GROMACS .gro file of C-alpha atoms in nm:
model
  476
    1MET     CA    1   1.765   3.545  -2.060
    2ASP     CA    2   2.128   3.551  -2.171
    3THR     CA    3   2.349   3.244  -2.185
    4PRO     CA    4   2.718   3.322  -2.251
    5GLY     CA    5   2.997   3.135  -2.420
    6PHE     CA    6   2.835   2.896  -2.666
    7LEU     CA    7   3.048   2.783  -2.962
    8LEU     CA    8   2.917   2.825  -3.314
    9THR     CA    9   3.040   2.486  -3.430
   10GLN     CA   10   2.948   2.517  -3.797
   11GLN     CA   11   3.126   2.853  -3.822
   12PHE     CA   12   3.414   2.708  -3.622
   13ALA     CA   13   3.445   2.427  -3.877
   14ASN     CA   14   3.452   2.679  -4.161
   15ALA     CA   15   3.712   2.894  -3.986
   16VAL     CA   16   3.941   2.600  -3.905
   17ASP     CA   17   3.916   2.467  -4.262
   18SER     CA   18   4.150   2.732  -4.406
   19VAL     CA   19   4.381   2.749  -4.706
   20ILE     CA   20   4.651   2.984  -4.833
   21GLY     CA   21   4.495   3.260  -5.037
   22PRO     CA   22   4.635   3.522  -5.273
   23GLY     CA   23   4.958   3.677  -5.144
   24GLY     CA   24   5.015   3.389  -4.901
   25THR     CA   25   4.746   3.505  -4.659
   26PRO     CA   26   4.539   3.232  -4.489
   27ILE     CA   27   4.172   3.241  -4.581
   28CYS     CA   28   3.875   3.019  -4.505
   29ARG     CA   29   3.829   2.750  -4.771
   30ILE     CA   30   3.467   2.864  -4.812
   31ALA     CA   31   3.603   3.197  -4.940
   32LEU     CA   32   3.726   3.023  -5.256
   33THR     CA   33   3.365   2.966  -5.365
   34ASN     CA   34   3.203   3.250  -5.170
   35PRO     CA   35   3.427   3.558  -5.180
   36GLY     CA   36   3.165   3.762  -4.995
   37THR     CA   37   3.182   3.549  -4.678
   38ASN     CA   38   3.278   3.716  -4.350
   39CYS     CA   39   3.456   3.402  -4.232
   40VAL     CA   40   3.777   3.470  -4.036
   41PRO     CA   41   4.034   3.185  -4.035
   42VAL     CA   42   4.125   3.042  -3.694
   43ASN     CA   43   4.489   2.976  -3.610
   44LEU     CA   44   4.489   2.749  -3.305
   45PHE     CA   45   4.867   2.760  -3.256
   46GLY     CA   46   5.124   3.020  -3.162
   47GLN     CA   47   5.142   3.309  -2.919
   48GLY     CA   48   4.838   3.533  -2.927
   49ALA     CA   49   4.636   3.282  -3.131
   50PRO     CA   50   4.356   3.272  -3.216
   51SER     CA   51   4.296   3.635  -3.302
   52GLN     CA   52   4.015   3.830  -3.140
   53GLN     CA   53   3.845   3.861  -3.480
   54ALA     CA   54   3.845   3.482  -3.516
   55ILE     CA   55   3.714   3.434  -3.161
   56ASP     CA   56   3.434   3.681  -3.229
   57TYR     CA   57   3.344   3.495  -3.548
   58VAL     CA   58   3.315   3.147  -3.396
   59THR     CA   59   3.154   3.229  -3.060
   60GLY     CA   60   2.836   3.401  -2.956
   61THR     CA   61   2.563   3.423  -2.695
   62PRO     CA   62   2.218   3.272  -2.745
   63SER     CA   63   1.959   3.515  -2.611
   64GLN     CA   64   1.586   3.562  -2.593
   65ARG     CA   65   1.347   3.813  -2.444
   66ALA     CA   66   0.988   3.721  -2.370
   67THR     CA   67   0.684   3.902  -2.238
   68THR     CA   68   0.400   3.685  -2.107
   69LYS     CA   69   0.065   3.835  -2.013
   70LEU     CA   70  -0.224   3.688  -1.816
   71ASP     CA   71  -0.557   3.869  -1.794
   72VAL     CA   72  -0.801   3.696  -1.561
   73GLY     CA   73  -1.133   3.766  -1.396
   74GLY     CA   74  -1.407   3.573  -1.224
   75VAL     CA   75  -1.708   3.567  -0.994
   76SER     CA   76  -1.790   3.295  -0.741
   77LEU     CA   77  -2.055   3.222  -0.482
   78ARG     CA   78  -2.023   2.979  -0.193
   79GLY     CA   79  -2.224   2.890   0.112
   80GLU     CA   80  -2.415   2.632   0.316
   81PRO     CA   81  -2.778   2.656   0.201
   82PHE     CA   82  -2.919   2.378   0.421
   83ALA     CA   83  -2.825   2.101   0.661
   84LEU     CA   84  -2.874   1.723   0.667
   85PRO     CA   85  -2.872   1.504   0.979
   86ALA     CA   86  -2.499   1.441   0.926
   87GLY     CA   87  -2.412   1.810   0.881
   88ALA     CA   88  -2.439   2.116   0.659
   89VAL     CA   89  -2.423   2.085   0.279
   90SER     CA   90  -2.176   2.329   0.126
   91PHE     CA   91  -2.143   2.438  -0.235
   92ALA     CA   92  -1.956   2.675  -0.464
   93VAL     CA   93  -2.038   2.796  -0.815
   94GLY     CA   94  -1.869   3.049  -1.037
   95ILE     CA   95  -1.756   3.172  -1.374
   96GLU     CA   96  -1.406   3.265  -1.484
   97ALA     CA   97  -1.236   3.402  -1.793
   98ARG     CA   98  -0.872   3.448  -1.880
   99LYS     CA   99  -0.647   3.532  -2.172
  100GLU     CA  100  -0.285   3.424  -2.203
  101SER     CA  101  -0.046   3.573  -2.456
  102ILE     CA  102   0.327   3.571  -2.528
  103GLY     CA  103   0.566   3.769  -2.744
  104GLN     CA  104   0.922   3.638  -2.762
  105THR     CA  105   1.214   3.770  -2.966
  106VAL     CA  106   1.560   3.620  -3.010
  107SER     CA  107   1.900   3.733  -3.135
  108ALA     CA  108   1.998   3.737  -3.503
  109LEU     CA  109   2.229   3.439  -3.446
  110ASP     CA  110   1.943   3.239  -3.294
  111THR     CA  111   1.720   3.334  -3.586
  112ALA     CA  112   1.987   3.204  -3.824
  113LYS     CA  113   2.006   2.877  -3.623
  114ALA     CA  114   2.380   2.935  -3.594
  115PHE     CA  115   2.439   2.753  -3.268
  116ARG     CA  116   2.541   2.390  -3.291
  117THR     CA  117   2.400   2.282  -2.953
  118PHE     CA  118   2.070   2.469  -2.961
  119SER     CA  119   1.916   2.798  -3.071
  120PHE     CA  120   1.630   2.992  -2.914
  121SER     CA  121   1.318   3.047  -3.124
  122ALA     CA  122   1.090   3.345  -3.158
  123MET     CA  123   0.730   3.295  -3.051
  124SER     CA  124   0.406   3.489  -3.064
  125GLY     CA  125   0.050   3.384  -2.990
  126SER     CA  126  -0.245   3.389  -2.752
  127PHE     CA  127  -0.558   3.203  -2.649
  128ASP     CA  128  -0.854   3.274  -2.423
  129VAL     CA  129  -1.083   3.049  -2.221
  130LYS     CA  130  -1.420   3.095  -2.052
  131GLU     CA  131  -1.521   2.856  -1.773
  132ALA     CA  132  -1.812   2.778  -1.544
  133PHE     CA  133  -1.784   2.546  -1.244
  134GLY     CA  134  -1.975   2.400  -0.954
  135GLU     CA  135  -1.866   2.206  -0.641
  136VAL     CA  136  -2.062   2.039  -0.361
  137LEU     CA  137  -1.980   1.866  -0.031
  138VAL     CA  138  -2.254   1.648   0.119
  139PRO     CA  139  -2.221   1.489   0.467
  140LEU     CA  140  -2.394   1.148   0.449
  141ILE     CA  141  -2.341   0.960   0.777
  142HIS     CA  142  -2.208   1.085   1.107
  143ASN     CA  143  -2.101   0.913   1.432
  144THR     CA  144  -2.184   0.550   1.353
  145PRO     CA  145  -1.951   0.248   1.386
  146LEU     CA  146  -1.690   0.251   1.103
  147LEU     CA  147  -1.876   0.543   0.941
  148ARG     CA  148  -1.785   0.822   1.176
  149LYS     CA  149  -1.782   1.091   0.907
  150LEU     CA  150  -1.883   0.977   0.557
  151GLU     CA  151  -1.891   1.258   0.303
  152PHE     CA  152  -1.947   1.286  -0.071
  153ASN     CA  153  -1.778   1.554  -0.277
  154GLY     CA  154  -1.829   1.634  -0.642
  155ALA     CA  155  -1.727   1.898  -0.892
  156ALA     CA  156  -1.782   1.979  -1.258
  157ARG     CA  157  -1.634   2.240  -1.491
  158VAL     CA  158  -1.695   2.332  -1.853
  159SER     CA  159  -1.413   2.513  -2.034
  160ASP     CA  160  -1.451   2.686  -2.368
  161TYR     CA  161  -1.111   2.741  -2.534
  162SER     CA  162  -1.068   2.971  -2.831
  163THR     CA  163  -0.829   2.713  -2.981
  164THR     CA  164  -1.023   2.388  -2.938
  165GLY     CA  165  -1.382   2.462  -2.828
  166SER     CA  166  -1.568   2.335  -2.519
  167ILE     CA  167  -1.473   2.041  -2.299
  168TRP     CA  168  -1.598   1.904  -1.964
  169SER     CA  169  -1.403   1.790  -1.658
  170TRP     CA  170  -1.546   1.647  -1.337
  171LYS     CA  171  -1.468   1.472  -1.008
  172LEU     CA  172  -1.656   1.232  -0.776
  173GLY     CA  173  -1.516   1.142  -0.438
  174VAL     CA  174  -1.592   1.001  -0.096
  175THR     CA  175  -1.410   1.034   0.235
  176ASN     CA  176  -1.475   0.859   0.563
  177GLU     CA  177  -1.330   0.842   0.914
  178PHE     CA  178  -1.334   0.471   1.007
  179PHE     CA  179  -1.204   0.524   1.359
  180PRO     CA  180  -1.040   0.817   1.540
  181GLY     CA  181  -0.750   0.949   1.334
  182PHE     CA  182  -0.793   0.702   1.045
  183ARG     CA  183  -0.950   0.846   0.729
  184GLY     CA  184  -0.999   0.682   0.391
  185ARG     CA  185  -1.057   0.849   0.055
  186ALA     CA  186  -1.141   0.751  -0.301
  187THR     CA  187  -1.172   0.970  -0.609
  188ARG     CA  188  -1.273   0.916  -0.971
  189SER     CA  189  -1.215   1.208  -1.203
  190ARG     CA  190  -1.208   1.317  -1.565
  191ASP     CA  191  -0.926   1.572  -1.595
  192ILE     CA  192  -0.837   1.779  -1.899
  193ARG     CA  193  -0.543   1.994  -1.998
  194SER     CA  194  -0.529   2.221  -2.298
  195ALA     CA  195  -0.198   2.302  -2.466
  196ASN     CA  196  -0.003   2.593  -2.323
  197LEU     CA  197   0.152   2.879  -2.518
  198SER     CA  198   0.488   2.709  -2.571
  199GLU     CA  199   0.327   2.385  -2.692
  200LEU     CA  200   0.110   2.576  -2.936
  201TYR     CA  201   0.333   2.849  -3.073
  202THR     CA  202   0.703   2.766  -3.033
  203GLN     CA  203   0.873   2.802  -3.370
  204THR     CA  204   1.133   2.558  -3.497
  205THR     CA  205   1.394   2.464  -3.236
  206THR     CA  206   1.732   2.310  -3.309
  207GLY     CA  207   1.948   2.068  -3.117
  208TYR     CA  208   2.169   1.765  -3.168
  209ASN     CA  209   2.139   1.418  -3.020
  210THR     CA  210   2.338   1.097  -3.031
  211ILE     CA  211   2.088   0.821  -3.110
  212TYR     CA  212   2.111   0.451  -3.184
  213ASP     CA  213   1.991   0.349  -3.531
  214PRO     CA  214   1.844  -0.004  -3.513
  215VAL     CA  215   1.861  -0.027  -3.894
  216THR     CA  216   2.237   0.028  -3.930
  217LYS     CA  217   2.318  -0.082  -3.570
  218GLN     CA  218   2.524   0.239  -3.535
  219ASN     CA  219   2.521   0.543  -3.308
  220VAL     CA  220   2.479   0.868  -3.502
  221TYR     CA  221   2.494   1.234  -3.401
  222VAL     CA  222   2.206   1.406  -3.578
  223LEU     CA  223   2.018   1.732  -3.600
  224SER     CA  224   1.695   1.734  -3.399
  225ASN     CA  225   1.424   1.990  -3.478
  226GLY     CA  226   1.126   2.058  -3.256
  227GLY     CA  227   0.855   2.319  -3.219
  228GLY     CA  228   0.494   2.393  -3.136
  229ASN     CA  229   0.173   2.271  -3.294
  230PRO     CA  230  -0.131   2.504  -3.310
  231ASP     CA  231  -0.360   2.209  -3.393
  232LEU     CA  232  -0.318   2.031  -3.058
  233GLU     CA  233  -0.630   1.893  -2.891
  234PRO     CA  234  -0.675   1.890  -2.511
  235GLU     CA  235  -0.553   1.580  -2.333
  236LYS     CA  236  -0.814   1.387  -2.134
  237ALA     CA  237  -0.730   1.177  -1.829
  238ASP     CA  238  -0.935   0.920  -1.638
  239THR     CA  239  -0.792   0.905  -1.287
  240TRP     CA  240  -0.856   0.676  -0.990
  241THR     CA  241  -0.704   0.739  -0.648
  242PHE     CA  242  -0.749   0.540  -0.328
  243GLY     CA  243  -0.576   0.612  -0.001
  244PHE     CA  244  -0.582   0.674   0.370
  245THR     CA  245  -0.431   0.901   0.631
  246TYR     CA  246  -0.368   0.802   0.991
  247SER     CA  247  -0.285   1.030   1.281
  248PRO     CA  248  -0.312   0.806   1.588
  249PRO     CA  249  -0.447   1.003   1.885
  250ALA     CA  250  -0.221   0.805   2.118
  251VAL     CA  251   0.095   0.929   1.937
  252SER     CA  252   0.070   1.304   1.900
  253GLY     CA  253   0.269   1.440   1.606
  254LEU     CA  254   0.270   1.116   1.405
  255ASN     CA  255   0.109   1.129   1.059
  256MET     CA  256   0.097   0.862   0.790
  257SER     CA  257  -0.056   0.856   0.442
  258VAL     CA  258  -0.065   0.611   0.152
  259ASP     CA  259  -0.228   0.676  -0.187
  260TYR     CA  260  -0.261   0.451  -0.491
  261PHE     CA  261  -0.298   0.628  -0.825
  262ASP     CA  262  -0.399   0.505  -1.169
  263ILE     CA  263  -0.389   0.761  -1.451
  264ASP     CA  264  -0.497   0.691  -1.810
  265VAL     CA  265  -0.445   0.987  -2.047
  266ASP     CA  266  -0.575   0.997  -2.406
  267ASP     CA  267  -0.437   1.246  -2.661
  268VAL     CA  268  -0.151   1.326  -2.426
  269ILE     CA  269   0.036   1.638  -2.534
  270THR     CA  270   0.404   1.557  -2.560
  271THR     CA  271   0.708   1.549  -2.782
  272VAL     CA  272   0.845   1.215  -2.892
  273ALA     CA  273   1.214   1.201  -2.803
  274ALA     CA  274   1.452   1.163  -3.097
  275GLN     CA  275   1.549   0.811  -2.990
  276ASP     CA  276   1.186   0.711  -2.943
  277LEU     CA  277   1.099   0.843  -3.290
  278VAL     CA  278   1.358   0.614  -3.444
  279THR     CA  279   1.256   0.320  -3.224
  280ARG     CA  280   0.884   0.358  -3.295
  281CYS     CA  281   0.948   0.392  -3.669
  282TYR     CA  282   1.163   0.078  -3.667
  283ASN     CA  283   0.894  -0.110  -3.472
  284GLY     CA  284   0.626  -0.038  -3.728
  285ASN     CA  285   0.482   0.311  -3.686
  286THR     CA  286   0.524   0.422  -4.047
  287ALA     CA  287   0.360   0.760  -3.978
  288LEU     CA  288   0.651   0.854  -3.753
  289CYS     CA  289   0.904   0.742  -4.013
  290ALA     CA  290   0.826   1.067  -4.198
  291ARG     CA  291   0.989   1.245  -3.901
  292VAL     CA  292   1.317   1.052  -3.941
  293GLU     CA  293   1.519   1.176  -4.238
  294ARG     CA  294   1.801   0.973  -4.395
  295ASP     CA  295   2.056   1.057  -4.663
  296ALA     CA  296   2.121   0.858  -4.981
  297SER     CA  297   2.336   0.608  -4.790
  298GLY     CA  298   2.060   0.542  -4.535
  299THR     CA  299   2.225   0.734  -4.250
  300ILE     CA  300   1.993   0.935  -4.025
  301VAL     CA  301   2.060   1.307  -4.070
  302ARG     CA  302   1.762   1.470  -3.895
  303THR     CA  303   1.468   1.400  -3.666
  304VAL     CA  304   1.163   1.623  -3.631
  305SER     CA  305   0.968   1.615  -3.305
  306THR     CA  306   0.711   1.891  -3.270
  307PHE     CA  307   0.446   1.866  -2.998
  308VAL     CA  308   0.183   1.605  -3.084
  309ASN     CA  309  -0.120   1.433  -2.935
  310LEU     CA  310   0.007   1.085  -2.859
  311ALA     CA  311  -0.262   0.817  -2.848
  312ASN     CA  312  -0.229   0.708  -2.485
  313TYR     CA  313  -0.025   0.750  -2.167
  314LYS     CA  314  -0.077   0.529  -1.862
  315THR     CA  315   0.087   0.514  -1.523
  316ASN     CA  316   0.009   0.371  -1.182
  317GLY     CA  317   0.187   0.347  -0.851
  318ILE     CA  318   0.185   0.446  -0.485
  319ASP     CA  319   0.275   0.764  -0.297
  320ALA     CA  320   0.345   0.726   0.075
  321GLU     CA  321   0.457   0.954   0.356
  322ILE     CA  322   0.527   0.923   0.726
  323SER     CA  323   0.624   1.216   0.947
  324TYR     CA  324   0.673   1.269   1.318
  325ALA     CA  325   0.721   1.590   1.513
  326LEU     CA  326   0.869   1.540   1.862
  327PRO     CA  327   0.859   1.838   2.100
  328LEU     CA  328   1.178   1.813   2.302
  329ASN     CA  329   1.006   1.931   2.618
  330ARG     CA  330   0.877   1.574   2.639
  331LEU     CA  331   1.237   1.471   2.697
  332PHE     CA  332   1.384   1.790   2.840
  333GLY     CA  333   1.138   2.004   3.027
  334SER     CA  334   1.314   2.334   2.957
  335SER     CA  335   1.357   2.290   2.580
  336ASP     CA  336   1.143   2.493   2.338
  337GLY     CA  337   1.261   2.308   2.025
  338ARG     CA  338   1.134   2.007   1.841
  339MET     CA  339   1.272   1.734   1.619
  340LYS     CA  340   1.106   1.656   1.286
  341PHE     CA  341   1.136   1.325   1.102
  342ARG     CA  342   0.994   1.266   0.755
  343VAL     CA  343   1.009   0.997   0.486
  344LEU     CA  344   0.836   1.052   0.151
  345GLY     CA  345   0.843   0.793  -0.125
  346THR     CA  346   0.697   0.714  -0.467
  347TRP     CA  347   0.680   0.370  -0.629
  348VAL     CA  348   0.589   0.358  -0.998
  349ASN     CA  349   0.460   0.023  -1.113
  350SER     CA  350   0.424   0.112  -1.480
  351LEU     CA  351   0.451   0.409  -1.715
  352THR     CA  352   0.369   0.340  -2.079
  353THR     CA  353   0.298   0.537  -2.393
  354ASP     CA  354   0.107   0.394  -2.688
  355ASP     CA  355   0.103   0.568  -3.026
  356GLY     CA  356  -0.154   0.326  -3.164
  357VAL     CA  357   0.113   0.097  -3.308
  358VAL     CA  358   0.397   0.071  -3.058
  359LYS     CA  359   0.366   0.054  -2.680
  360LEU     CA  360   0.677   0.140  -2.476
  361GLU     CA  361   0.744   0.090  -2.104
  362TYR     CA  362   0.952   0.359  -1.934
  363VAL     CA  363   0.990   0.246  -1.572
  364ARG     CA  364   1.362   0.198  -1.489
  365SER     CA  365   1.462   0.364  -1.820
  366GLN     CA  366   1.584   0.666  -1.630
  367GLY     CA  367   1.919   0.793  -1.759
  368TYR     CA  368   1.819   0.921  -2.103
  369SER     CA  369   1.743   1.287  -2.043
  370PHE     CA  370   1.511   1.341  -2.341
  371GLY     CA  371   1.265   1.056  -2.280
  372LEU     CA  372   0.987   0.979  -2.032
  373GLY     CA  373   1.188   0.734  -1.824
  374VAL     CA  374   1.124   0.719  -1.450
  375PRO     CA  375   1.285   0.527  -1.161
  376ALA     CA  376   1.077   0.260  -0.994
  377TRP     CA  377   1.152   0.408  -0.651
  378ARG     CA  378   1.226   0.759  -0.526
  379VAL     CA  379   1.255   0.817  -0.153
  380ASN     CA  380   1.341   1.131   0.043
  381GLY     CA  381   1.415   1.110   0.415
  382SER     CA  382   1.500   1.398   0.647
  383ILE     CA  383   1.581   1.473   1.010
  384GLY     CA  384   1.538   1.829   1.130
  385TYR     CA  385   1.546   2.047   1.435
  386GLU     CA  386   1.382   2.384   1.494
  387ASP     CA  387   1.330   2.629   1.776
  388GLN     CA  388   1.250   2.999   1.795
  389THR     CA  389   1.588   3.111   1.659
  390PHE     CA  390   1.749   2.819   1.475
  391SER     CA  391   1.646   2.540   1.239
  392GLY     CA  392   1.849   2.275   1.062
  393LEU     CA  393   1.784   1.983   0.833
  394ALA     CA  394   1.976   1.683   0.702
  395ARG     CA  395   1.819   1.512   0.403
  396ALA     CA  396   1.890   1.197   0.201
  397ARG     CA  397   1.752   1.150  -0.153
  398TYR     CA  398   1.741   0.797  -0.293
  399VAL     CA  399   1.693   0.697  -0.658
  400SER     CA  400   1.655   0.326  -0.731
  401PRO     CA  401   1.872   0.148  -0.993
  402GLY     CA  402   1.776   0.137  -1.360
  403GLU     CA  403   1.907   0.157  -1.714
  404TYR     CA  404   2.031   0.448  -1.924
  405ASN     CA  405   1.776   0.376  -2.198
  406SER     CA  406   1.595   0.044  -2.204
  407GLN     CA  407   1.447   0.112  -2.548
  408VAL     CA  408   1.774   0.040  -2.731
  409PRO     CA  409   2.022  -0.253  -2.702
  410LEU     CA  410   2.308  -0.085  -2.519
  411THR     CA  411   2.590  -0.255  -2.330
  412ASN     CA  412   2.711  -0.137  -1.990
  413ASN     CA  413   2.406   0.089  -1.957
  414HIS     CA  414   2.312  -0.015  -1.602
  415ILE     CA  415   2.278   0.266  -1.348
  416GLY     CA  416   2.319   0.171  -0.985
  417ALA     CA  417   2.120   0.315  -0.697
  418TYR     CA  418   2.202   0.677  -0.612
  419THR     CA  419   2.177   0.849  -0.276
  420TYR     CA  420   2.242   1.221  -0.230
  421PHE     CA  421   2.282   1.407   0.098
  422ASP     CA  422   2.188   1.771   0.164
  423LEU     CA  423   2.223   2.008   0.460
  424GLN     CA  424   2.022   2.320   0.545
  425ALA     CA  425   2.044   2.569   0.830
  426GLN     CA  426   1.869   2.895   0.919
  427MET     CA  427   1.919   3.136   1.209
  428LYS     CA  428   1.719   3.443   1.312
  429VAL     CA  429   1.922   3.740   1.435
  430PRO     CA  430   1.750   4.048   1.589
  431VAL     CA  431   1.842   4.371   1.410
  432SER     CA  432   1.598   4.598   1.597
  433ASP     CA  433   1.315   4.576   1.845
  434THR     CA  434   1.069   4.491   1.569
  435ARG     CA  435   1.278   4.328   1.295
  436GLN     CA  436   1.482   4.015   1.256
  437MET     CA  437   1.736   3.911   0.996
  438GLU     CA  438   1.735   3.551   0.881
  439LEU     CA  439   2.069   3.396   0.782
  440TYR     CA  440   2.060   3.075   0.582
  441ALA     CA  441   2.303   2.828   0.428
  442ASN     CA  442   2.233   2.522   0.213
  443VAL     CA  443   2.457   2.251   0.073
  444SER     CA  444   2.314   2.023  -0.197
  445ASN     CA  445   2.488   1.699  -0.295
  446LEU     CA  446   2.715   1.722   0.007
  447PHE     CA  447   2.960   1.454  -0.107
  448ASP     CA  448   2.977   1.580  -0.468
  449LYS     CA  449   2.846   1.256  -0.617
  450ALA     CA  450   2.892   1.254  -0.996
  451PRO     CA  451   2.585   1.183  -1.214
  452PRO     CA  452   2.560   0.883  -1.448
  453PRO     CA  453   2.714   0.940  -1.793
  454GLY     CA  454   2.479   1.103  -2.041
  455SER     CA  455   2.231   1.240  -1.783
  456LEU     CA  456   2.300   1.609  -1.849
  457TYR     CA  457   1.935   1.724  -1.835
  458SER     CA  458   1.802   1.448  -1.611
  459PRO     CA  459   1.542   1.549  -1.348
  460TYR     CA  460   1.659   1.267  -1.118
  461TYR     CA  461   2.035   1.323  -1.085
  462ASP     CA  462   2.240   1.622  -0.969
  463VAL     CA  463   2.436   1.715  -1.278
  464LEU     CA  464   2.597   2.024  -1.123
  465GLY     CA  465   2.773   1.839  -0.842
  466ARG     CA  466   2.800   1.988  -0.494
  467TYR     CA  467   2.681   2.346  -0.468
  468PHE     CA  468   2.630   2.596  -0.188
  469THR     CA  469   2.386   2.879  -0.128
  470PHE     CA  470   2.425   3.144   0.140
  471GLY     CA  471   2.211   3.445   0.209
  472ALA     CA  472   2.025   3.676   0.440
  473ARG     CA  473   1.664   3.799   0.451
  474VAL     CA  474   1.521   4.101   0.629
  475ARG     CA  475   1.148   4.170   0.638
  476PHE     CA  476   1.033   4.533   0.645
   0.00000   0.00000   0.00000
């Protein structure tokens, strides 16, 4: 991956800080104490300035090249060995093994951490895992009032990681059809996730962040280092979900679903954002204070946030969806198209992290790009049309109001509700008797709505503004 045009700010500072050297020739000030430097002074004024040599000295291109390998194999067996009065019992068992590895190299400038904004890091490492699993579906009751189709499902898996040893995960669930088209479901599970290659083996990363220091009550722009951690333990989640789906037989094409989720993760694998490091240290987590470095005057000069196992992560909320497909031949007998309506939404009641000392709430703290903040509401709604040759879609994306970062006392940090609009269209054009070409065009953020200040890397706001994609596909 190559990323052009990044400024080497530290070298730029050296090149701009120039003095008159021997013979009246401008030289970099650093050359007075380091005659061997290759610094080229930058003249920002005058025709032809700065020189190409100076431009080459203060600019460069971060680059990295990575090769990731996955070797995987497995054997499974499934079937229906016997039947109960309510139906056949089905099962699946199997074993699997895989090995993941990565080798990543970066440019000499990245290795030297020369880039002011960020530098890529080299990485090398691997892990392997061996697993065995079993699943079962047992019909319990069939065709009785309110228990039209009651089924139990369960699964268990043991995973043996070369990095952390063996760990179990499992799931218990029930589903039931209460009346035609209305099905309920409930699941209790223990879920695990082991660290991936990047979380384990990424070497030191560099970046810079503006953070608020609650000690000095000042905003400071500081170096932020990150990286992997080969000693990470798997994260373990206890999850409850309850929900229902409803497809009323009297209204063909209408589907509704609502699911409540409650997720409690111990030893969650994450990085603590630079601002959160400072906040947690200030609020009493002395262990994290070692990751916040200050100079002799007490000013923060660096934060260190490698991947860690945080004590606890909890979230709960509701996912809901309603969709309706309307064949237009119900309204116009000769039409072969159909309209499609869909609304999909998520409400998050709470999202907290607890490091054992400080517990932070992140719902509505949604503008700070390097934290865990999440809007309380996200809703997508769309209206579409499709037939045998053409399809189109208009979509609205809503993000509820919140704050830039609720963890620090900022003024004027409120973010109002945001709604984006998108358009999509596709058309099939015959190119031969057996082939068709598909033309497509998409417009995201149709009205070019600007993102909130400071949300450069936010997953919730369009930071690029309006953008278009056009293309054609031909299948052979």
